[in-house]
PDB file of C-alpha atoms in Angstrom:
ATOM      1  CA  MET A  15     116.085  45.562 155.003  1.00 63.00           C
ATOM      2  CA  ARG A  16     119.465  47.363 154.465  1.00 70.00           C
ATOM      3  CA  ARG A  17     120.687  47.736 150.945  1.00 71.00           C
ATOM      4  CA  GLU A  18     124.502  47.730 150.269  1.00 74.00           C
ATOM      5  CA  TRP A  19     125.666  50.068 147.508  1.00 69.00           C
ATOM      6  CA  PRO A  20     127.965  48.763 144.909  1.00 67.00           C
ATOM      7  CA  VAL A  21     131.629  49.665 145.313  1.00 68.00           C
ATOM      8  CA  ARG A  22     133.593  50.939 142.381  1.00 64.00           C
ATOM      9  CA  PRO A  23     137.361  50.837 142.208  1.00 61.00           C
ATOM     10  CA  PRO A  24     139.048  54.403 142.546  1.00 60.00           C
ATOM     11  CA  GLY A  25     139.190  56.280 139.261  1.00 56.00           C
ATOM     12  CA  ARG A  26     136.417  54.480 137.688  1.00 57.00           C
ATOM     13  CA  MET A  27     133.584  56.790 138.549  1.00 58.00           C
ATOM     14  CA  ARG A  28     130.756  57.442 136.146  1.00 61.00           C
ATOM     15  CA  GLY A  29     131.230  60.471 133.862  1.00 58.00           C
ATOM     16  CA  VAL A  30     134.973  60.738 134.401  1.00 55.00           C
ATOM     17  CA  ALA A  31     137.234  60.380 131.462  1.00 57.00           C
ATOM     18  CA  ARG A  32     140.232  58.300 131.692  1.00 61.00           C
ATOM     19  CA  ASP A  33     142.337  60.894 130.005  1.00 60.00           C
ATOM     20  CA  SER A  34     141.473  64.014 132.021  1.00 62.00           C
ATOM     21  CA  GLY A  35     144.843  65.908 131.773  1.00 67.00           C
ATOM     22  CA  MET A  36     146.338  67.966 129.003  1.00 68.00           C
ATOM     23  CA  VAL A  37     148.969  66.523 126.841  1.00 82.00           C
ATOM     24  CA  THR A  38     152.428  68.015 125.922  1.00 86.00           C
ATOM     25  CA  SER A  39     151.112  69.608 122.807  1.00 88.00           C
ATOM     26  CA  GLU A  40     148.394  71.335 124.610  1.00 88.00           C
ATOM     27  CA  TYR A  41     150.746  72.757 127.122  1.00 90.00           C
ATOM     28  CA  ALA A  42     152.984  74.064 124.392  1.00 91.00           C
ATOM     29  CA  MET A  43     150.169  75.755 122.563  1.00 94.00           C
ATOM     30  CA  GLY A  44     149.052  77.183 126.014  1.00 93.00           C
ATOM     31  CA  ILE A  45     152.639  78.559 126.592  1.00 95.00           C
ATOM     32  CA  ILE A  46     152.890  79.899 122.998  1.00 97.00           C
ATOM     33  CA  ALA A  47     149.567  81.826 123.482  1.00 97.00           C
ATOM     34  CA  THR A  48     150.661  83.200 126.885  1.00 97.00           C
ATOM     35  CA  VAL A  49     153.913  84.475 125.465  1.00 97.00           C
ATOM     36  CA  ALA A  50     152.160  86.068 122.487  1.00 97.00           C
ATOM     37  CA  PHE A  51     149.652  87.779 124.742  1.00 98.00           C
ATOM     38  CA  ALA A  52     152.481  89.024 127.132  1.00 97.00           C
ATOM     39  CA  GLY A  53     154.299  90.406 124.079  1.00 97.00           C
ATOM     40  CA  LEU A  54     151.247  92.261 122.917  1.00 96.00           C
ATOM     41  CA  LEU A  55     150.562  93.648 126.256  1.00 95.00           C
ATOM     42  CA  LEU A  56     154.253  94.759 126.538  1.00 94.00           C
ATOM     43  CA  LYS A  57     153.848  96.538 123.231  1.00 95.00           C
ATOM     44  CA  VAL A  58     150.664  98.305 124.214  1.00 92.00           C
ATOM     45  CA  VAL A  59     152.055  99.369 127.657  1.00 90.00           C
ATOM     46  CA  THR A  60     155.274 100.729 126.218  1.00 91.00           C
ATOM     47  CA  SER A  61     153.457 102.711 123.419  1.00 94.00           C
ATOM     48  CA  GLY A  62     153.681 106.500 123.654  1.00 93.00           C
ATOM     49  CA  PRO A  63     150.156 107.508 124.763  1.00 93.00           C
ATOM     50  CA  VAL A  64     149.749 104.650 127.366  1.00 92.00           C
ATOM     51  CA  LYS A  65     153.283 105.360 128.665  1.00 91.00           C
ATOM     52  CA  ALA A  66     152.493 109.090 129.119  1.00 93.00           C
ATOM     53  CA  ALA A  67     149.080 108.272 130.778  1.00 94.00           C
ATOM     54  CA  LEU A  68     150.791 105.875 133.127  1.00 91.00           C
ATOM     55  CA  GLN A  69     153.515 108.319 133.890  1.00 93.00           C
ATOM     56  CA  ALA A  70     150.900 111.052 134.723  1.00 94.00           C
ATOM     57  CA  VAL A  71     149.068 108.784 137.112  1.00 94.00           C
ATOM     58  CA  VAL A  72     152.303 107.960 138.997  1.00 94.00           C
ATOM     59  CA  GLU A  73     153.363 111.560 139.189  1.00 94.00           C
ATOM     60  CA  ARG A  74     149.981 112.621 140.447  1.00 93.00           C
ATOM     61  CA  ALA A  75     150.143 109.976 143.043  1.00 93.00           C
ATOM     62  CA  LEU A  76     153.601 111.031 144.228  1.00 93.00           C
ATOM     63  CA  ASN A  77     152.584 114.643 144.414  1.00 91.00           C
ATOM     64  CA  VAL A  78     149.572 114.171 146.741  1.00 84.00           C
ATOM     65  CA  GLN A  79     149.510 116.349 149.762  1.00 82.00           C
ATOM     66  CA  PHE A  80     148.758 114.751 153.056  1.00 76.00           C
TER      67      PHE A  80
END
């Protein structure tokens, strides 16, 4: 005897929330956090010691003998 499985309409699967996306305020908070992190990273990378270390790495790479 063959058993038929019940058919559910699309989007009505068990365990799936109806509101599965982010709302505008969550996008705004994500953008603010990303911009803040980018600003902090820019501040660190342009600081004196980090800038000197990066410059030394680039100069060493350009002066490699083949």
